[in-house]
Amino acid sequence: MGSYREFHRRSIAERDSFWAEEAKLVYWHKPFGKVLDYSQPPFAKWFVGGETNLCYNALDRHLAARGKQKALVWISTEVDQTRSFTYEELFSEVNRTAAMMQSLGVGRGDRVIIYMPMIPEAAFAMLACARIGAIHSVVFGGFAAASLAARIDDARPALMITADGGSRMGKVVTYKSLVDEALKLAKHPPKKVLLFKRGLDPAMRIVEGRDVDWNSLEKNFSGKSVPCAWLESSEPSYILYTSGTTGHPKGVQRDVGGYAVALASSMRRIFCGEAGESMFTTSDIGWVVGHSYIIYAPLIAGMTTIMYEGVPIRPDAGIWWKIVQDYKVAVMFSAPTAVRVLKKHDPAFLKKYDLSSLKHLFLAGEPLDEPTHVWITEALGRPVIDHYWQTETGWPLLSAHPGVEKTPLKMGSPSFPVYGYDVRLLHEVTGKPVADGEKAVVTITPPLPPGCMTTVWGDDARFVKTYFNDFKGQLVYSTFDWGIRDKDGYYFILGRTDDVINVAGHRLGTREIEEAVSMHPDIAECAVVGVADELKGQMPLAFAVSKSNSFEKKKLEREIMETVDRQLGAIARPKAVHFVTLLPKTRSGKTLRRSIQALAEGRDPGDLTTIEDPNALEQIKQALHP
Ligand code: PRX
């Protein structure tokens, strides 16, 4: 493990020279003067004074050498279509989109909310924002109107970009009608909505004077070229909202230069993606994995990126492997839930196609259980690399580094700290480093490396308070994940320390779900916990107290689920709603979520000395096992 260890050591001990070297992987319009300004901890400014542009690095830079190479291949098994764009074609689409956005008044520093299905126009819009220095905030299409409205009010966009609809399992999902609803709820709606019509929602309404038709507008800007805005390295590139312990999502803000360097570097050292090869990331552009490894990193690396609209089992469970064969995919990135879904289908699908182009399959987003890791490794006959990171970090935090050294993989482990991250396992109470084999909180001693979040959008104080305040007296970044390191230095992630749950790789705050449940007029209070689920990893489970004594349980449960669908989206819908007359709380009024969760998973509820009324726990038990 010599070369990985040395690589990691240098990234921390010789930080400036190490990152100055990695920074050569990207194009700098103006060279940076200083590698890192850490004069105001924990705020880190990387590559100070340097000017660059994400879109330039993703597109312009490749035109001379690979203009005719495919840059983006879009495959939709939902509408049975495939569209491909060479670097030249993608460049011209992005320029045209940038011109369209400018014509709608969008300039440098303005926010643009992108609420779109997985279609090439979503990629054009993101890259066009990057080109002109506008700050995109992509909102996952599965979020409902109220969630979208909360993000609109926080970001205050100059423009929203959407489409009439998307499709999932052959069913149309109407995006535009949700946008209309969100804009009614929002206090700070944008003046314009740019609308791409796919012909999926014939009943869609147009709001005159506000909605602008993409296809009509683009006719005015054919062949238009828009120069790149040269941004100082620390200027914001995007905001991506993520769930935490409060009901109010945080806008994770990312820079330009640090992000470009981290992504370019990760493609070389971790993902081993070479220019000219194909990368297939099965995530959605609404999540951080989609930002980093569908859009920016593969393009910065000069690869062909594959964007997929569909599910892994339609038309059959071989579709992803057919894509690997047809497009000679070299690097694939997916999530454990998808693999667990495939595991339920005939393994012959994995043998049906020629997968010889595939170097590695990377999996992240949620814990990868050992049996699933073993199954997919054997079925594929390729290294399957579990790696761990967060929306906040933007790129891997724990991983194997096959581009540095091919270290042996351990099933169920995301291997080692990624270079640049000074990872420590600290005791929850004492804040002291723990011995190997002891469970503790995964932390990073700042400065955070390039590519990580630079602050919470519009709220520097919240950035410090949320992430750096857990170990009093010590300024350390908490991941809010439990971890353990074995005697060989391999890490294992053991779930969250906070009230965040992970449903099929989708990160959700239980408080957000509780607030949504409480929107039902008949609910007095509730507690939502994440319980283990064989397929999705975790599922939300709700315990609610009704305002009245007589109600029909099934009816109220259904109504609550519909309320959650409306407030947050179907991804947050509880598996079940159990009714109780009181919730277990401490004497100071804190709900004992960990105890409820333990009971729901059939474990010991733990220390109950602080409970106000033990009766409440009995009710939870009764509700779970009537
Ligand atoms: O709890 C960890 C879990 O997902 C969280 C981050 O989710 P998100 O912000 O959506 O970013 C996903 C980026 C891949 C983490 O705090 N998580 C992510 N990867 C793993 C994981 N848990 C266990 N093993 C992993 N490989």
XYZ file of N, CA and C in Angstrom, residues 358-590:
699
model
N -15.489 -2.772 -19.570
C -15.681 -2.191 -18.233
C -14.467 -2.436 -17.333
N -13.878 -1.328 -16.861
C -12.720 -1.469 -15.966
C -13.172 -1.627 -14.521
N -14.104 -0.760 -14.117
C -14.588 -0.799 -12.735
C -16.057 -0.424 -12.687
N -16.736 -0.942 -11.671
C -18.052 -0.411 -11.311
C -17.886 0.263 -9.956
N -18.253 1.539 -9.890
C -18.195 2.283 -8.624
C -19.607 2.375 -8.040
N -19.722 2.176 -6.740
C -21.023 2.293 -6.087
C -20.918 3.247 -4.909
N -21.909 4.134 -4.768
C -21.911 5.065 -3.625
C -23.327 5.533 -3.353
N -23.463 6.277 -2.268
C -24.731 6.928 -1.960
C -25.413 6.364 -0.731
N -25.073 5.157 -0.361
C -25.705 4.498 0.788
C -24.833 3.293 1.124
N -25.037 2.716 2.315
C -24.197 1.570 2.666
C -24.353 0.416 1.674
N -23.233 -0.154 1.296
C -23.233 -1.320 0.398
C -23.022 -2.543 1.283
N -24.082 -3.328 1.424
C -23.960 -4.489 2.300
C -23.058 -5.540 1.657
N -22.398 -6.310 2.508
C -21.402 -7.264 2.031
C -21.980 -8.282 1.021
N -23.166 -8.892 1.309
C -23.676 -9.866 0.337
C -23.901 -9.255 -1.051
N -24.383 -8.007 -1.092
C -24.605 -7.369 -2.400
C -23.272 -7.090 -3.080
N -22.287 -6.655 -2.307
C -20.949 -6.389 -2.854
C -20.351 -7.677 -3.447
N -20.495 -8.772 -2.717
C -19.961 -10.060 -3.186
C -20.704 -10.494 -4.442
N -22.040 -10.366 -4.410
C -22.848 -10.836 -5.541
C -22.473 -10.105 -6.837
N -22.406 -8.793 -6.774
C -22.161 -8.031 -8.009
C -20.713 -8.225 -8.482
N -19.790 -8.367 -7.546
C -18.396 -8.588 -7.936
C -18.279 -9.910 -8.702
N -18.942 -10.950 -8.155
C -18.864 -12.254 -8.826
C -19.620 -12.240 -10.142
N -20.772 -11.590 -10.163
C -21.586 -11.581 -11.381
C -20.888 -10.816 -12.506
N -20.207 -9.739 -12.152
C -19.558 -8.911 -13.178
C -18.173 -9.420 -13.556
N -17.500 -9.994 -12.594
C -16.109 -10.399 -12.816
C -15.193 -9.194 -12.977
N -15.564 -8.084 -12.373
C -14.788 -6.840 -12.435
C -14.704 -6.272 -11.020
N -13.675 -5.452 -10.741
C -13.645 -4.846 -9.408
C -14.851 -3.913 -9.206
N -15.532 -4.077 -8.089
C -16.660 -3.211 -7.749
C -16.210 -2.381 -6.548
N -16.119 -1.083 -6.763
C -15.511 -0.216 -5.754
C -16.575 0.583 -5.007
N -16.711 0.235 -3.726
C -17.595 1.003 -2.854
C -16.837 2.275 -2.492
N -17.453 3.415 -2.634
C -16.792 4.642 -2.194
C -17.835 5.533 -1.548
N -17.367 6.358 -0.629
C -18.265 7.077 0.262
C -18.032 8.570 0.140
N -19.113 9.327 -0.029
C -19.012 10.786 0.006
C -20.367 11.407 0.256
N -20.458 12.720 0.098
C -21.669 13.455 0.459
C -21.887 14.608 -0.515
N -23.102 15.124 -0.537
C -23.380 16.331 -1.328
C -22.364 17.413 -0.950
N -22.079 17.502 0.337
C -21.178 18.538 0.835
C -19.770 18.413 0.251
N -19.291 17.187 0.075
C -17.891 17.041 -0.374
C -17.773 17.138 -1.899
N -18.810 16.757 -2.628
C -18.794 16.915 -4.083
C -18.011 15.850 -4.837
N -17.165 15.146 -4.154
C -16.370 14.056 -4.757
C -15.958 13.130 -3.613
N -15.413 11.940 -3.946
C -15.217 10.925 -2.901
C -14.355 11.358 -1.717
N -14.742 10.793 -0.569
C -14.070 11.086 0.702
C -13.332 9.833 1.184
N -13.961 8.675 0.961
C -13.301 7.395 1.237
C -13.420 6.574 -0.045
N -12.312 6.001 -0.477
C -12.368 5.187 -1.696
C -11.069 4.420 -1.884
N -11.144 3.394 -2.734
C -9.914 2.819 -3.267
C -9.433 3.783 -4.342
N -8.143 3.752 -4.653
C -7.565 4.681 -5.634
C -6.834 3.890 -6.712
N -7.571 3.165 -7.572
C -6.866 2.320 -8.540
C -5.938 3.093 -9.478
N -6.172 4.407 -9.613
C -5.276 5.204 -10.453
C -3.965 5.542 -9.750
N -3.901 5.269 -8.453
C -2.670 5.521 -7.697
C -2.011 4.182 -7.374
N -2.839 3.267 -6.840
C -2.340 1.934 -6.494
C -3.520 0.976 -6.410
N -3.346 -0.204 -6.941
C -4.437 -1.188 -6.896
C -4.394 -1.938 -5.572
N -5.002 -1.379 -4.550
C -5.034 -2.035 -3.243
C -6.160 -3.064 -3.238
N -6.002 -4.151 -2.468
C -7.084 -5.151 -2.433
C -8.376 -4.547 -1.875
N -9.512 -5.022 -2.387
C -10.801 -4.507 -1.902
C -11.318 -5.426 -0.805
N -11.981 -4.816 0.200
C -12.666 -5.633 1.214
C -14.145 -5.433 1.003
N -14.890 -6.530 0.979
C -16.327 -6.435 0.735
C -17.018 -5.634 1.847
N -17.855 -4.669 1.436
C -18.597 -3.866 2.417
C -17.810 -2.671 2.924
N -16.597 -2.449 2.382
C -15.793 -1.316 2.854
C -15.466 -0.357 1.719
N -15.628 0.958 1.964
C -15.188 1.932 0.960
C -13.685 2.247 1.062
N -12.944 1.326 1.571
C -11.467 1.415 1.638
C -10.949 2.572 2.488
N -10.179 3.500 1.873
C -9.348 4.430 2.652
C -9.698 5.904 2.417
N -9.186 6.788 3.297
C -9.387 8.222 3.066
C -8.823 8.660 1.713
N -9.598 9.440 1.023
C -9.139 9.993 -0.250
C -8.110 11.087 0.056
N -7.119 11.213 -0.821
C -6.089 12.243 -0.658
C -6.751 13.620 -0.530
N -6.130 14.467 0.270
C -6.689 15.805 0.507
C -7.570 15.846 1.743
N -8.112 14.685 2.143
C -8.994 14.619 3.320
C -8.205 14.094 4.512
N -8.141 14.911 5.554
C -7.514 14.481 6.798
C -8.617 13.874 7.667
N -8.901 12.596 7.416
C -10.045 11.930 8.063
C -9.648 11.427 9.452
N -10.479 11.700 10.434
C -10.255 11.158 11.787
C -11.566 10.573 12.305
N -11.439 9.488 13.052
C -12.602 8.919 13.726
C -12.561 9.410 15.164
N -13.536 10.256 15.521
C -13.529 10.859 16.857
C -14.680 10.337 17.714
N -14.367 10.132 18.992
C -15.363 9.637 19.937
C -16.508 10.653 20.077
N -17.732 10.150 20.041
C -18.928 11.013 20.048
C -18.939 12.000 21.220
N -18.492 11.540 22.403
C -18.578 12.398 23.583
C -17.257 13.108 23.881
N -16.166 12.329 23.908
C -14.895 12.950 24.311
C -14.251 13.736 23.176
N -14.596 13.408 21.939
C -13.975 14.083 20.800
C -12.543 13.637 20.558
N -12.129 12.570 21.230
C -10.748 12.061 21.068
C -10.715 10.968 19.996
N -9.567 10.848 19.305
C -9.463 9.760 18.323
C -9.643 8.397 18.995
N -10.304 7.474 18.293
C -10.537 6.149 18.878
C -9.554 5.131 18.310
N -9.508 3.986 18.982
C -8.624 2.903 18.528
C -9.276 2.179 17.352
N -8.473 1.430 16.605
C -9.017 0.620 15.515
C -10.085 -0.309 16.076
N -11.158 -0.483 15.313
C -12.217 -1.395 15.757
C -13.259 -0.733 16.638
N -13.085 0.548 16.947
C -14.062 1.237 17.793
C -14.924 2.166 16.946
N -16.238 2.093 17.173
C -17.170 2.912 16.382
C -17.081 4.381 16.817
N -17.006 5.279 15.864
C -16.904 6.707 16.196
C -17.442 7.541 15.037
N -17.389 8.857 15.208
C -17.913 9.747 14.165
C -16.814 10.019 13.130
N -17.184 9.931 11.863
C -16.222 10.228 10.795
C -16.112 11.750 10.677
N -14.920 12.276 10.851
C -14.724 13.729 10.777
C -13.569 14.053 9.828
N -13.527 15.302 9.436
C -12.406 15.773 8.625
C -11.802 16.975 9.345
N -10.500 16.926 9.537
C -9.829 18.086 10.106
C -9.627 19.096 8.981
N -10.179 20.310 9.137
C -10.091 21.279 8.043
C -8.663 21.804 7.855
N -8.342 22.417 6.745
C -9.252 22.814 5.664
C -9.800 21.636 4.862
N -11.056 21.777 4.424
C -11.601 20.793 3.507
C -10.848 20.933 2.183
N -10.631 19.819 1.481
C -9.863 19.904 0.231
C -10.632 20.614 -0.889
N -9.990 20.855 -2.023
C -10.690 21.467 -3.164
C -11.919 20.638 -3.530
N -12.959 21.301 -4.034
C -14.147 20.592 -4.501
C -15.249 20.516 -3.474
N -14.901 20.656 -2.199
C -15.917 20.556 -1.142
C -16.729 21.841 -1.066
N -17.857 21.781 -0.337
C -18.698 22.975 -0.209
C -17.886 24.105 0.413
N -18.160 25.314 -0.027
C -17.411 26.444 0.509
C -18.194 27.156 1.598
N -19.531 27.057 1.541
C -20.391 27.621 2.589
C -21.817 27.171 2.325
N -22.727 27.589 3.231
C -24.156 27.404 2.969
C -24.606 28.674 2.253
N -25.321 28.504 1.166
C -25.743 29.656 0.371
C -26.408 30.709 1.260
N -25.819 31.878 1.251
C -26.409 33.008 1.969
C -26.330 32.913 3.482
N -25.591 31.967 4.019
C -25.611 31.800 5.470
C -24.297 31.186 5.983
N -23.250 32.023 6.016
C -21.937 31.546 6.481
C -22.017 30.992 7.908
N -22.830 31.649 8.735
C -22.907 31.227 10.147
C -23.474 29.816 10.249
N -24.442 29.523 9.372
C -25.052 28.190 9.407
C -24.044 27.112 8.990
N -23.164 27.473 8.055
C -22.115 26.544 7.612
C -21.257 26.132 8.806
N -20.809 27.126 9.566
C -19.927 26.857 10.706
C -20.698 26.101 11.791
N -21.889 26.599 12.095
C -22.679 26.015 13.186
C -23.094 24.574 12.872
N -23.490 24.325 11.638
C -23.973 22.986 11.299
C -22.843 21.965 11.287
N -21.749 22.313 10.664
C -20.751 21.274 10.372
C -19.534 21.267 11.295
N -19.233 22.392 11.939
C -17.940 22.483 12.640
C -18.073 22.646 14.154
N -19.294 22.421 14.660
C -19.521 22.745 16.071
C -19.744 21.555 16.981
N -19.587 20.348 16.435
C -20.001 19.178 17.193
C -19.024 18.752 18.272
N -17.767 19.098 18.102
C -16.735 18.666 19.040
C -16.182 19.914 19.708
N -16.899 20.363 20.729
C -16.631 21.653 21.358
C -15.145 21.932 21.505
N -14.779 23.121 21.122
C -13.378 23.501 21.288
C -12.488 23.037 20.150
N -12.988 22.119 19.328
C -12.167 21.660 18.199
C -12.902 22.015 16.913
N -12.205 22.636 16.008
C -12.835 22.978 14.735
C -12.672 21.778 13.793
N -13.647 20.875 13.809
C -13.583 19.732 12.881
C -14.907 19.606 12.152
N -14.811 19.155 10.904
C -16.005 18.955 10.086
C -16.609 17.602 10.434
N -17.898 17.594 10.775
C -18.564 16.320 11.045
C -19.316 15.878 9.804
N -19.132 14.595 9.447
C -19.888 14.044 8.315
C -21.273 13.605 8.765
N -21.455 13.503 10.098
C -22.676 12.931 10.676
C -22.854 11.469 10.291
N -21.745 10.792 10.043
C -21.807 9.345 9.808
C -20.968 8.633 10.857
N -21.458 7.467 11.279
C -20.659 6.599 12.128
C -19.717 5.800 11.255
N -18.518 5.569 11.754
C -17.587 4.741 11.002
C -16.720 3.932 11.935
N -16.015 3.005 11.350
C -15.097 2.165 12.118
C -13.928 1.828 11.178
N -12.741 1.714 11.757
C -11.578 1.368 10.924
C -11.016 0.048 11.441
N -10.732 -0.884 10.536
C -10.197 -2.163 11.021
C -8.673 -2.072 11.137
N -8.070 -3.151 11.579
C -6.627 -3.108 11.866
C -5.793 -2.890 10.597
N -6.385 -3.170 9.431
C -5.650 -2.950 8.174
C -5.876 -1.553 7.611
N -6.617 -0.730 8.347
C -6.832 0.643 7.890
C -8.054 0.828 7.005
N -8.829 -0.225 6.784
C -10.046 -0.109 5.958
C -11.176 0.481 6.800
N -11.934 1.374 6.188
C -13.063 1.997 6.874
C -14.365 1.274 6.523
N -15.305 1.344 7.449
C -16.662 0.844 7.213
C -17.616 1.928 7.721
N -18.654 2.212 6.949
C -19.614 3.244 7.353
C -20.824 2.556 7.974
N -21.245 3.079 9.127
C -22.286 2.379 9.890
C -23.570 3.199 10.029
N -23.815 4.140 9.141
C -25.076 4.899 9.199
C -24.890 6.276 9.808
N -25.962 7.062 9.799
C -25.887 8.465 10.211
C -25.984 8.625 11.726
N -25.356 9.680 12.211
C -25.441 10.010 13.638
C -26.619 10.959 13.883
N -27.173 11.529 12.815
C -28.229 12.534 12.988
C -29.576 11.999 12.492
N -30.513 12.888 12.278
C -31.856 12.454 11.893
C -32.045 12.431 10.383
N -30.966 12.100 9.678
C -31.075 11.995 8.227
C -31.203 10.519 7.867
N -32.100 10.216 6.930
C -32.210 8.832 6.492
C -31.912 8.745 5.003
N -31.676 7.545 4.560
C -31.236 7.332 3.193
C -32.151 6.298 2.542
N -33.043 6.765 1.690
C -34.014 5.874 1.056
C -33.575 5.646 -0.387
N -33.131 4.441 -0.664
C -32.661 4.102 -2.011
C -31.634 5.122 -2.505
N -30.741 5.529 -1.621
C -29.705 6.488 -2.013
C -30.191 7.929 -2.018
N -31.460 8.152 -1.679
C -31.983 9.525 -1.614
C -31.939 9.994 -0.175
N -31.261 11.098 0.013
C -31.069 11.587 1.373
C -32.251 12.452 1.810
N -32.861 12.112 2.925
C -34.042 12.835 3.407
C -33.914 13.118 4.891
N -34.401 14.266 5.319
C -34.390 14.598 6.746
C -35.685 14.122 7.377
N -35.581 13.410 8.509
C -36.828 12.953 9.147
C -37.653 14.149 9.622
N -36.980 15.256 9.977
C -37.734 16.449 10.405
C -38.590 16.995 9.266
N -38.014 16.974 8.062
C -38.788 17.443 6.901
C -40.047 16.601 6.737
N -39.877 15.283 6.907
C -41.035 14.393 6.727
C -42.037 14.628 7.861
N -41.513 14.837 9.076
C -42.413 15.123 10.208
C -43.222 16.391 9.944
N -42.553 17.406 9.420
C -43.278 18.649 9.125
C -44.357 18.404 8.080
N -44.043 17.563 7.100
C -45.027 17.264 6.047
C -46.210 16.504 6.631
N -45.938 15.505 7.486
C -47.024 14.733 8.113
C -47.918 15.683 8.922
N -47.281 16.606 9.633
C -48.031 17.529 10.506
C -48.872 18.530 9.728
N -48.662 18.604 8.424
C -49.499 19.483 7.608
C -50.927 18.939 7.527
N -51.097 17.643 7.817
C -52.460 17.102 7.811
C -53.220 17.726 8.983
N -54.394 18.301 8.722
C -55.084 19.062 9.775
C -55.468 18.236 11.008
N -55.552 16.909 10.882
C -55.986 16.093 12.026
C -54.828 15.599 12.887
N -53.588 15.971 12.522
C -52.433 15.437 13.258
C -51.916 16.448 14.286
N -51.794 15.989 15.517
C -51.310 16.867 16.587
C -49.780 16.886 16.596
N -49.168 15.713 16.567
C -47.700 15.657 16.475
C -47.284 14.294 15.957
N -46.013 14.195 15.586
C -45.573 12.918 15.031
C -44.067 12.759 15.159
N -43.626 11.525 14.981
C -42.189 11.237 14.919
C -41.958 10.345 13.716
N -40.913 10.651 12.957
C -40.581 9.822 11.799
C -39.169 9.284 12.003
N -39.019 7.982 11.809
C -37.680 7.381 11.918
C -37.405 6.568 10.659
N -36.129 6.289 10.406
C -35.763 5.449 9.273
C -35.625 4.017 9.762
N -36.278 3.074 9.080
C -36.112 1.671 9.479
C -35.483 0.890 8.328
N -34.710 -0.125 8.707
C -33.998 -0.919 7.701
C -34.977 -1.534 6.717
N -34.620 -1.476 5.442
C -35.436 -2.065 4.390
C -34.515 -2.855 3.472
N -34.928 -4.082 3.197
C -34.057 -4.998 2.452
C -33.644 -4.445 1.089
N -34.573 -3.786 0.412
C -34.293 -3.305 -0.937
C -33.745 -1.880 -0.951
N -34.440 -0.985 -0.245
C -34.101 0.439 -0.335
C -33.101 0.896 0.711
N -32.593 -0.004 1.514
C -31.665 0.398 2.568
C -32.424 0.868 3.792
N -33.180 1.951 3.635
C -34.026 2.463 4.712
C -35.350 2.952 4.146
N -36.357 2.990 5.014
C -37.666 3.566 4.650
C -38.146 4.410 5.830
N -38.836 5.530 5.556
C -39.389 6.287 6.681
C -40.595 5.555 7.283
N -40.720 5.619 8.594
C -41.858 5.041 9.297
C -42.376 6.136 10.232
N -43.695 6.381 10.195
C -44.237 7.495 10.993
C -45.078 7.002 12.167
N -44.962 7.699 13.267
C -45.818 7.483 14.436
C -46.530 8.811 14.682
N -47.859 8.774 14.627
C -48.581 10.046 14.694
C -49.612 10.041 15.810
N -49.825 11.236 16.362
C -50.856 11.429 17.383
C -51.980 12.230 16.722
N -53.172 11.636 16.728
C -54.296 12.327 16.089
C -54.936 13.327 17.065
N -55.531 14.363 16.504
C -56.185 15.364 17.354
C -57.502 14.830 17.919
N -58.085 13.859 17.225
C -59.375 13.362 17.724
C -59.225 11.918 18.208
N -60.194 11.474 18.977
C -60.127 10.119 19.517
C -60.729 9.098 18.577
N -61.667 9.560 17.753
C -62.288 8.584 16.850
C -61.929 8.934 15.414
N -61.247 8.011 14.779
C -60.896 8.200 13.363
C -60.662 6.827 12.760
N -60.741 6.801 11.441
C -60.542 5.539 10.741
C -59.065 5.447 10.374
N -58.379 4.469 10.977
C -56.917 4.417 10.822
C -56.451 4.364 9.364
N -57.035 3.460 8.600
C -56.569 3.266 7.219
C -56.763 4.531 6.382
N -57.913 5.194 6.632
C -58.228 6.396 5.857
C -57.229 7.510 6.206
N -57.015 7.677 7.510
C -56.104 8.749 7.931
C -54.670 8.453 7.463
N -54.284 7.190 7.520
C -52.944 6.818 7.050
C -52.781 7.190 5.571
N -53.804 6.865 4.786
C -53.739 7.162 3.353
C -53.655 8.672 3.111
N -54.463 9.406 3.863
C -54.450 10.874 3.698
C -53.088 11.462 4.085
N -52.485 10.907 5.121
C -51.165 11.404 5.540
C -50.135 11.134 4.440
N -50.214 9.945 3.869
C -49.271 9.620 2.787
C -49.444 10.591 1.615
N -50.698 10.899 1.315
C -50.953 11.845 0.215
C -50.416 13.238 0.568
N -50.539 13.598 1.834
C -50.020 14.903 2.267
C -48.507 14.949 2.072
N -47.820 13.880 2.437
C -46.360 13.840 2.268
C -46.005 13.900 0.782
N -46.747 13.161 -0.033
C -46.510 13.202 -1.488
C -46.590 14.640 -1.995
N -47.625 15.351 -1.510
C -47.841 16.721 -1.990
C -46.769 17.680 -1.481
N -46.370 17.509 -0.236
C -45.407 18.432 0.366
C -43.987 18.171 -0.119
N -43.589 16.907 -0.100
C -42.180 16.592 -0.378
C -41.971 15.773 -1.644
N -42.926 14.934 -1.972
C -42.762 14.035 -3.104
C -42.854 12.597 -2.617
N -43.160 11.697 -3.572
C -43.427 10.301 -3.200
C -42.204 9.605 -2.597
N -40.998 10.120 -2.876
C -39.808 9.460 -2.315
C -39.792 9.521 -0.791
N -40.522 10.492 -0.222
C -40.503 10.653 1.237
C -41.694 9.979 1.915
N -42.534 9.315 1.135
C -43.762 8.745 1.715
C -43.428 7.640 2.733
N -43.996 7.740 3.947
C -43.698 6.694 4.938
C -44.206 5.324 4.494
N -43.468 4.310 4.913
C -43.845 2.923 4.639
C -45.193 2.625 5.304
N -45.383 3.167 6.510
C -46.642 3.005 7.232
C -46.768 4.152 8.228
N -48.017 4.407 8.653
C -48.227 5.392 9.724
C -48.894 4.642 10.874
N -48.253 4.658 12.025
C -48.841 4.028 13.211
C -49.400 5.128 14.098
N -50.549 4.839 14.730
C -51.155 5.870 15.578
C -50.965 5.541 17.059
N -50.555 6.557 17.801
C -50.366 6.428 19.246
C -51.022 7.653 19.899
N -51.164 7.622 21.241
C -51.742 8.826 21.864
C -50.668 9.712 22.482
N -49.448 9.174 22.610
C -48.335 10.039 23.008
C -47.026 9.467 22.474
N -46.037 10.362 22.328
C -44.741 9.947 21.779
C -43.719 9.867 22.913
N -42.781 8.922 22.822
C -41.755 8.858 23.874
C -40.834 10.073 23.810
N -40.772 10.787 24.928
C -39.939 11.992 24.963
C -39.111 12.004 26.228
N -38.044 12.785 26.191
C -37.270 12.989 27.414
C -38.024 14.009 28.270
N -37.586 14.174 29.521
C -38.271 15.145 30.383
C -38.123 16.567 29.840
N -37.081 16.787 29.027
C -36.933 18.129 28.447
C -37.663 18.248 27.102
N -38.424 17.219 26.754
C -39.299 17.347 25.583
C -38.715 16.894 24.248
N -37.527 16.240 24.282
C -36.944 15.762 23.010
C -37.486 14.376 22.675
